[in-house]
PDB file of C-alpha atoms in Angstrom:
ATOM      1  CA  ALA A   1      16.118  48.255 -53.078  1.00  0.00           C
ATOM      2  CA  GLN A   2      15.038  51.311 -55.012  1.00  0.00           C
ATOM      3  CA  SER A   3      17.336  53.771 -55.849  1.00  0.00           C
ATOM      4  CA  VAL A   4      18.044  57.326 -58.096  1.00  0.00           C
ATOM      5  CA  THR A   5      21.032  58.263 -59.606  1.00  0.00           C
ATOM      6  CA  GLN A   6      21.762  61.880 -60.963  1.00  0.00           C
ATOM      7  CA  PRO A   7      25.139  61.040 -62.928  1.00  0.00           C
ATOM      8  CA  ASP A   8      26.046  64.812 -63.218  1.00  0.00           C
ATOM      9  CA  ILE A   9      27.107  66.464 -59.666  1.00  0.00           C
ATOM     10  CA  HIS A  10      27.701  69.877 -61.494  1.00  0.00           C
ATOM     11  CA  ILE A  11      26.309  71.334 -64.417  1.00  0.00           C
ATOM     12  CA  THR A  12      27.321  74.873 -65.786  1.00  0.00           C
ATOM     13  CA  VAL A  13      25.716  76.587 -68.788  1.00  0.00           C
ATOM     14  CA  SER A  14      25.291  79.757 -69.976  1.00  0.00           C
ATOM     15  CA  GLU A  15      22.324  82.205 -69.661  1.00  0.00           C
ATOM     16  CA  GLY A  16      20.037  81.670 -72.564  1.00  0.00           C
ATOM     17  CA  ALA A  17      21.529  78.072 -73.039  1.00  0.00           C
ATOM     18  CA  SER A  18      19.485  74.722 -72.877  1.00  0.00           C
ATOM     19  CA  LEU A  19      19.746  72.631 -70.204  1.00  0.00           C
ATOM     20  CA  GLU A  20      18.892  68.662 -69.679  1.00  0.00           C
ATOM     21  CA  LEU A  21      19.584  67.208 -65.831  1.00  0.00           C
ATOM     22  CA  ARG A  22      19.716  63.289 -66.034  1.00  0.00           C
ATOM     23  CA  CYS A  23      17.862  61.216 -63.427  1.00  0.00           C
ATOM     24  CA  ASN A  24      18.056  57.490 -63.563  1.00  0.00           C
ATOM     25  CA  TYR A  25      15.916  54.935 -61.364  1.00  0.00           C
ATOM     26  CA  SER A  26      16.029  51.250 -60.688  1.00  0.00           C
ATOM     27  CA  TYR A  27      12.436  49.893 -59.600  1.00  0.00           C
ATOM     28  CA  GLY A  28      10.511  47.150 -60.982  1.00  0.00           C
ATOM     29  CA  ALA A  29       7.392  48.969 -61.680  1.00  0.00           C
ATOM     30  CA  THR A  30       6.476  52.275 -62.995  1.00  0.00           C
ATOM     31  CA  PRO A  31       7.023  54.903 -59.910  1.00  0.00           C
ATOM     32  CA  TYR A  32       5.835  58.306 -59.269  1.00  0.00           C
ATOM     33  CA  LEU A  33       8.613  60.623 -60.550  1.00  0.00           C
ATOM     34  CA  PHE A  34       9.338  64.220 -59.031  1.00  0.00           C
ATOM     35  CA  TRP A  35      11.899  66.950 -59.627  1.00  0.00           C
ATOM     36  CA  TYR A  36      12.316  69.348 -56.641  1.00  0.00           C
ATOM     37  CA  VAL A  37      14.511  72.404 -56.603  1.00  0.00           C
ATOM     38  CA  GLN A  38      16.166  73.686 -54.014  1.00  0.00           C
ATOM     39  CA  SER A  39      17.817  77.497 -53.643  1.00  0.00           C
ATOM     40  CA  PRO A  40      20.244  77.947 -50.782  1.00  0.00           C
ATOM     41  CA  GLY A  41      19.225  77.997 -47.303  1.00  0.00           C
ATOM     42  CA  GLN A  42      15.731  77.277 -48.710  1.00  0.00           C
ATOM     43  CA  GLY A  43      13.307  74.369 -48.552  1.00  0.00           C
ATOM     44  CA  LEU A  44      12.611  71.764 -51.672  1.00  0.00           C
ATOM     45  CA  GLN A  45      10.197  73.286 -54.227  1.00  0.00           C
ATOM     46  CA  LEU A  46       8.271  70.771 -56.442  1.00  0.00           C
ATOM     47  CA  LEU A  47       9.295  71.647 -60.330  1.00  0.00           C
ATOM     48  CA  LEU A  48       7.157  68.818 -61.671  1.00  0.00           C
ATOM     49  CA  LYS A  49       5.502  65.304 -61.278  1.00  0.00           C
ATOM     50  CA  TYR A  50       4.709  62.237 -62.775  1.00  0.00           C
ATOM     51  CA  PHE A  51       2.291  59.934 -61.899  1.00  0.00           C
ATOM     52  CA  SER A  52       0.851  58.318 -65.370  1.00  0.00           C
ATOM     53  CA  GLY A  53      -0.508  58.975 -68.728  1.00  0.00           C
ATOM     54  CA  ASP A  54       1.372  61.348 -70.891  1.00  0.00           C
ATOM     55  CA  THR A  55       5.052  61.112 -70.653  1.00  0.00           C
ATOM     56  CA  LEU A  56       6.165  64.693 -71.240  1.00  0.00           C
ATOM     57  CA  VAL A  57       5.322  66.682 -68.591  1.00  0.00           C
ATOM     58  CA  GLN A  58       5.244  70.731 -68.083  1.00  0.00           C
ATOM     59  CA  GLY A  59       6.144  72.063 -64.623  1.00  0.00           C
ATOM     60  CA  ILE A  60       6.594  75.698 -63.232  1.00  0.00           C
ATOM     61  CA  LYS A  61       9.368  77.996 -64.461  1.00  0.00           C
ATOM     62  CA  GLY A  62       9.706  76.253 -67.883  1.00  0.00           C
ATOM     63  CA  PHE A  63      10.575  73.057 -66.900  1.00  0.00           C
ATOM     64  CA  GLU A  64       9.859  70.105 -68.518  1.00  0.00           C
ATOM     65  CA  ALA A  65      10.667  66.002 -68.097  1.00  0.00           C
ATOM     66  CA  GLU A  66      10.489  63.099 -69.912  1.00  0.00           C
ATOM     67  CA  PHE A  67       9.485  59.494 -68.550  1.00  0.00           C
ATOM     68  CA  LYS A  68      11.436  56.996 -70.666  1.00  0.00           C
ATOM     69  CA  ARG A  69      10.437  53.152 -69.474  1.00  0.00           C
ATOM     70  CA  SER A  70      12.518  52.007 -71.627  1.00  0.00           C
ATOM     71  CA  GLN A  71      15.618  53.739 -70.066  1.00  0.00           C
ATOM     72  CA  SER A  72      14.000  54.046 -66.653  1.00  0.00           C
ATOM     73  CA  SER A  73      14.906  57.662 -66.963  1.00  0.00           C
ATOM     74  CA  PHE A  74      13.144  61.094 -65.945  1.00  0.00           C
ATOM     75  CA  ASN A  75      15.441  63.815 -67.236  1.00  0.00           C
ATOM     76  CA  LEU A  76      14.619  67.474 -66.726  1.00  0.00           C
ATOM     77  CA  ARG A  77      14.973  69.618 -69.377  1.00  0.00           C
ATOM     78  CA  LYS A  78      14.224  73.653 -70.033  1.00  0.00           C
ATOM     79  CA  PRO A  79      15.163  75.262 -73.545  1.00  0.00           C
ATOM     80  CA  SER A  80      16.529  78.269 -72.108  1.00  0.00           C
ATOM     81  CA  VAL A  81      18.323  78.827 -69.005  1.00  0.00           C
ATOM     82  CA  HIS A  82      17.716  82.300 -66.600  1.00  0.00           C
ATOM     83  CA  TRP A  83      20.292  83.264 -64.053  1.00  0.00           C
ATOM     84  CA  SER A  84      17.623  82.795 -61.545  1.00  0.00           C
ATOM     85  CA  ASP A  85      17.603  79.055 -62.379  1.00  0.00           C
ATOM     86  CA  ALA A  86      20.918  78.439 -60.722  1.00  0.00           C
ATOM     87  CA  ALA A  87      20.383  76.008 -57.683  1.00  0.00           C
ATOM     88  CA  GLU A  88      20.447  72.318 -57.026  1.00  0.00           C
ATOM     89  CA  TYR A  89      17.949  70.198 -58.555  1.00  0.00           C
ATOM     90  CA  PHE A  90      16.755  66.646 -57.069  1.00  0.00           C
ATOM     91  CA  CYS A  91      15.226  63.904 -58.933  1.00  0.00           C
ATOM     92  CA  ALA A  92      13.027  61.642 -56.506  1.00  0.00           C
ATOM     93  CA  VAL A  93      11.064  58.598 -56.781  1.00  0.00           C
ATOM     94  CA  VAL A  94       8.042  57.100 -54.832  1.00  0.00           C
ATOM     95  CA  GLU A  95       7.860  53.108 -55.033  1.00  0.00           C
ATOM     96  CA  THR A  96       3.994  52.493 -55.880  1.00  0.00           C
ATOM     97  CA  SER A  97       4.178  49.249 -54.111  1.00  0.00           C
ATOM     98  CA  GLY A  98       5.491  50.008 -51.197  1.00  0.00           C
ATOM     99  CA  THR A  99       4.661  52.890 -48.040  1.00  0.00           C
ATOM    100  CA  TYR A 100       5.159  55.584 -50.611  1.00  0.00           C
ATOM    101  CA  LYS A 101       8.093  57.110 -49.257  1.00  0.00           C
ATOM    102  CA  TYR A 102      10.290  59.329 -51.364  1.00  0.00           C
ATOM    103  CA  ILE A 103      13.809  58.196 -52.235  1.00  0.00           C
ATOM    104  CA  PHE A 104      16.120  61.201 -53.643  1.00  0.00           C
ATOM    105  CA  GLY A 105      18.998  61.459 -55.980  1.00  0.00           C
ATOM    106  CA  THR A 106      21.999  63.205 -54.442  1.00  0.00           C
ATOM    107  CA  GLY A 107      21.178  66.231 -56.495  1.00  0.00           C
ATOM    108  CA  THR A 108      22.907  68.507 -58.934  1.00  0.00           C
ATOM    109  CA  ARG A 109      24.310  71.633 -58.791  1.00  0.00           C
ATOM    110  CA  LEU A 110      23.712  74.146 -61.516  1.00  0.00           C
ATOM    111  CA  LYS A 111      25.806  77.037 -62.228  1.00  0.00           C
ATOM    112  CA  VAL A 112      24.627  79.607 -64.929  1.00  0.00           C
ATOM    113  CA  LEU A 113      27.216  81.842 -66.318  1.00  0.00           C
ATOM    114  CA  ALA A 114      25.726  85.509 -67.156  1.00  0.00           C
TER     115      ALA A 114
ATOM    116  CA  GLY B   1      -1.130  77.936 -42.533  1.00  0.00           C
ATOM    117  CA  ALA B   2      -0.394  78.435 -46.099  1.00  0.00           C
ATOM    118  CA  GLY B   3       2.627  75.666 -46.146  1.00  0.00           C
ATOM    119  CA  VAL B   4       4.454  73.515 -43.721  1.00  0.00           C
ATOM    120  CA  SER B   5       6.048  75.033 -41.057  1.00  0.00           C
ATOM    121  CA  GLN B   6       8.929  74.121 -38.899  1.00  0.00           C
ATOM    122  CA  THR B   7      10.476  75.040 -35.403  1.00  0.00           C
ATOM    123  CA  PRO B   8      13.259  76.112 -35.023  1.00  0.00           C
ATOM    124  CA  SER B   9      14.824  77.391 -38.224  1.00  0.00           C
ATOM    125  CA  ASN B  10      17.987  76.844 -36.395  1.00  0.00           C
ATOM    126  CA  LYS B  11      19.030  74.621 -33.185  1.00  0.00           C
ATOM    127  CA  VAL B  12      22.369  74.530 -31.464  1.00  0.00           C
ATOM    128  CA  THR B  13      22.899  72.133 -28.810  1.00  0.00           C
ATOM    129  CA  GLU B  14      25.403  70.518 -26.897  1.00  0.00           C
ATOM    130  CA  LYS B  15      26.707  66.543 -27.426  1.00  0.00           C
ATOM    131  CA  GLY B  16      24.240  64.862 -25.184  1.00  0.00           C
ATOM    132  CA  LYS B  17      21.642  66.994 -24.869  1.00  0.00           C
ATOM    133  CA  TYR B  18      18.045  66.038 -25.983  1.00  0.00           C
ATOM    134  CA  VAL B  19      16.049  68.116 -29.059  1.00  0.00           C
ATOM    135  CA  GLU B  20      12.985  68.288 -30.019  1.00  0.00           C
ATOM    136  CA  LEU B  21      12.076  69.623 -33.975  1.00  0.00           C
ATOM    137  CA  ARG B  22       8.465  70.386 -34.641  1.00  0.00           C
ATOM    138  CA  CYS B  23       6.666  70.091 -37.993  1.00  0.00           C
ATOM    139  CA  ASP B  24       3.236  71.570 -38.712  1.00  0.00           C
ATOM    140  CA  PRO B  25       2.103  70.414 -42.166  1.00  0.00           C
ATOM    141  CA  ILE B  26      -0.102  71.756 -44.134  1.00  0.00           C
ATOM    142  CA  SER B  27      -4.103  71.544 -42.858  1.00  0.00           C
ATOM    143  CA  GLY B  28      -5.665  68.569 -43.997  1.00  0.00           C
ATOM    144  CA  HIS B  29      -2.531  66.572 -45.012  1.00  0.00           C
ATOM    145  CA  THR B  30      -2.970  63.228 -44.152  1.00  0.00           C
ATOM    146  CA  ALA B  31       0.906  62.138 -44.965  1.00  0.00           C
ATOM    147  CA  LEU B  32       3.624  63.694 -43.237  1.00  0.00           C
ATOM    148  CA  TYR B  33       7.595  62.664 -43.947  1.00  0.00           C
ATOM    149  CA  TRP B  34      10.971  63.488 -41.934  1.00  0.00           C
ATOM    150  CA  TYR B  35      14.200  63.766 -43.931  1.00  0.00           C
ATOM    151  CA  ARG B  36      17.724  64.310 -42.958  1.00  0.00           C
ATOM    152  CA  GLN B  37      19.877  66.216 -45.371  1.00  0.00           C
ATOM    153  CA  SER B  38      23.635  66.810 -45.044  1.00  0.00           C
ATOM    154  CA  LEU B  39      25.884  69.042 -46.543  1.00  0.00           C
ATOM    155  CA  GLY B  40      26.058  68.491 -50.416  1.00  0.00           C
ATOM    156  CA  GLN B  41      23.811  65.331 -50.164  1.00  0.00           C
ATOM    157  CA  GLY B  42      20.004  64.353 -51.240  1.00  0.00           C
ATOM    158  CA  PRO B  43      17.670  64.305 -48.558  1.00  0.00           C
ATOM    159  CA  GLU B  44      17.383  60.824 -46.611  1.00  0.00           C
ATOM    160  CA  PHE B  45      14.088  59.764 -45.465  1.00  0.00           C
ATOM    161  CA  LEU B  46      13.790  59.074 -41.791  1.00  0.00           C
ATOM    162  CA  ILE B  47      10.111  58.273 -41.147  1.00  0.00           C
ATOM    163  CA  TYR B  48       6.774  58.400 -42.734  1.00  0.00           C
ATOM    164  CA  PHE B  49       3.269  58.961 -40.966  1.00  0.00           C
ATOM    165  CA  GLN B  50      -0.089  58.437 -42.065  1.00  0.00           C
ATOM    166  CA  GLY B  51      -2.495  59.749 -40.297  1.00  0.00           C
ATOM    167  CA  THR B  52      -1.313  59.112 -36.220  1.00  0.00           C
ATOM    168  CA  GLY B  53       0.714  56.135 -36.741  1.00  0.00           C
ATOM    169  CA  ALA B  54       4.468  55.467 -38.221  1.00  0.00           C
ATOM    170  CA  ALA B  55       3.539  53.897 -41.913  1.00  0.00           C
ATOM    171  CA  ASP B  56       7.203  53.159 -41.948  1.00  0.00           C
ATOM    172  CA  ASP B  57      10.209  54.100 -39.971  1.00  0.00           C
ATOM    173  CA  SER B  58      12.576  52.159 -41.397  1.00  0.00           C
ATOM    174  CA  GLY B  59      14.924  55.256 -42.302  1.00  0.00           C
ATOM    175  CA  LEU B  60      15.628  56.025 -38.636  1.00  0.00           C
ATOM    176  CA  PRO B  61      19.367  55.590 -37.693  1.00  0.00           C
ATOM    177  CA  ASN B  62      19.134  54.370 -34.300  1.00  0.00           C
ATOM    178  CA  ASP B  63      16.789  54.240 -31.049  1.00  0.00           C
ATOM    179  CA  ARG B  64      18.027  57.822 -30.464  1.00  0.00           C
ATOM    180  CA  PHE B  65      15.549  59.038 -32.719  1.00  0.00           C
ATOM    181  CA  PHE B  66      11.922  58.770 -32.277  1.00  0.00           C
ATOM    182  CA  ALA B  67       8.829  60.994 -33.786  1.00  0.00           C
ATOM    183  CA  VAL B  68       5.605  61.162 -32.988  1.00  0.00           C
ATOM    184  CA  ARG B  69       2.095  62.690 -34.553  1.00  0.00           C
ATOM    185  CA  PRO B  70      -0.410  61.905 -31.685  1.00  0.00           C
ATOM    186  CA  GLU B  71      -3.315  63.917 -33.277  1.00  0.00           C
ATOM    187  CA  GLY B  72      -2.571  63.283 -36.904  1.00  0.00           C
ATOM    188  CA  SER B  73      -1.411  66.865 -37.423  1.00  0.00           C
ATOM    189  CA  VAL B  74       1.687  68.255 -35.836  1.00  0.00           C
ATOM    190  CA  SER B  75       4.555  66.042 -35.427  1.00  0.00           C
ATOM    191  CA  THR B  76       7.812  65.701 -33.241  1.00  0.00           C
ATOM    192  CA  LEU B  77      10.923  64.638 -34.347  1.00  0.00           C
ATOM    193  CA  LYS B  78      12.919  63.690 -30.732  1.00  0.00           C
ATOM    194  CA  ILE B  79      16.834  63.016 -30.803  1.00  0.00           C
ATOM    195  CA  GLN B  80      18.210  61.846 -27.747  1.00  0.00           C
ATOM    196  CA  ARG B  81      21.982  61.947 -26.692  1.00  0.00           C
ATOM    197  CA  THR B  82      22.623  63.957 -29.221  1.00  0.00           C
ATOM    198  CA  GLU B  83      26.018  63.539 -31.084  1.00  0.00           C
ATOM    199  CA  ARG B  84      28.167  65.545 -33.640  1.00  0.00           C
ATOM    200  CA  GLY B  85      27.173  63.120 -36.539  1.00  0.00           C
ATOM    201  CA  ASP B  86      23.108  64.369 -35.901  1.00  0.00           C
ATOM    202  CA  SER B  87      24.373  67.713 -37.138  1.00  0.00           C
ATOM    203  CA  ALA B  88      22.179  68.261 -40.432  1.00  0.00           C
ATOM    204  CA  VAL B  89      19.117  69.859 -42.044  1.00  0.00           C
ATOM    205  CA  TYR B  90      16.055  68.269 -41.098  1.00  0.00           C
ATOM    206  CA  LEU B  91      13.530  68.571 -43.662  1.00  0.00           C
ATOM    207  CA  CYS B  92       9.341  67.775 -42.730  1.00  0.00           C
ATOM    208  CA  ALA B  93       6.962  67.220 -46.098  1.00  0.00           C
ATOM    209  CA  SER B  94       3.222  66.508 -45.870  1.00  0.00           C
ATOM    210  CA  SER B  95       0.980  65.539 -48.770  1.00  0.00           C
ATOM    211  CA  LEU B  96      -2.759  64.971 -48.746  1.00  0.00           C
ATOM    212  CA  THR B  97      -2.676  61.322 -49.328  1.00  0.00           C
ATOM    213  CA  ASP B  98       0.073  59.015 -50.072  1.00  0.00           C
ATOM    214  CA  THR B  99      -0.738  59.381 -53.952  1.00  0.00           C
ATOM    215  CA  THR B 100      -0.378  63.191 -54.451  1.00  0.00           C
ATOM    216  CA  GLU B 101       2.969  65.307 -54.333  1.00  0.00           C
ATOM    217  CA  ALA B 102       4.657  66.093 -50.873  1.00  0.00           C
ATOM    218  CA  PHE B 103       5.351  69.750 -50.177  1.00  0.00           C
ATOM    219  CA  PHE B 104       8.607  70.339 -47.830  1.00  0.00           C
ATOM    220  CA  GLY B 105       8.920  72.895 -45.207  1.00  0.00           C
ATOM    221  CA  GLN B 106      12.102  75.215 -44.880  1.00  0.00           C
ATOM    222  CA  GLY B 107      13.806  72.895 -42.753  1.00  0.00           C
ATOM    223  CA  THR B 108      15.353  72.893 -38.852  1.00  0.00           C
ATOM    224  CA  ARG B 109      19.538  73.354 -39.112  1.00  0.00           C
ATOM    225  CA  LEU B 110      20.395  71.137 -36.319  1.00  0.00           C
ATOM    226  CA  THR B 111      24.149  71.805 -35.052  1.00  0.00           C
ATOM    227  CA  VAL B 112      25.745  69.611 -32.361  1.00  0.00           C
ATOM    228  CA  VAL B 113      28.804  71.077 -30.829  1.00  0.00           C
TER     229      VAL B 113
END
């Protein structure tokens, strides 16, 4: 069965530092890949997506992610974190040969130190 | 509307009661998803509609859960004989087609007491 792993439950970084959140998936073919962000009490906001083509994708709020087929990974990065980035981040995959349902990881909670 | 709308935003119900949760997708979106999110967890898939039909209901936990989308727009998630374990945030999402990104509503927080 398809699965998504986000190995880091919590990450703490200082404001202005760089950030990388890890995401690995298990699926035979190339899925669609997404990163969503969720602030407390809010719904999920799409940060970026990968369907095909260039493996480095740019998103909103200065985020980017790189799809690495050989590692089955889709890590999220930001060169300089802002205090407003504190939130929970979810990686999701869509199995392109199935019914296109989204499978989410368990999330990474980001804390930003001033 | 501009986004996915879910009502009510909060629902408190007694154990054993019946509840309905409503989702208004973005206009024109053919795909609609229901997810359940427990505290500290990622969203868990429940059911996916393509148009009026349920394309995948493999995530519904048992026969107390049912969802409909009779006209291919608004959807209702129905939970019978609620249990305390049903307490969670229920999220709805819609996408233009299968192969475009999904947009999520703010969710309905269900509390069963």
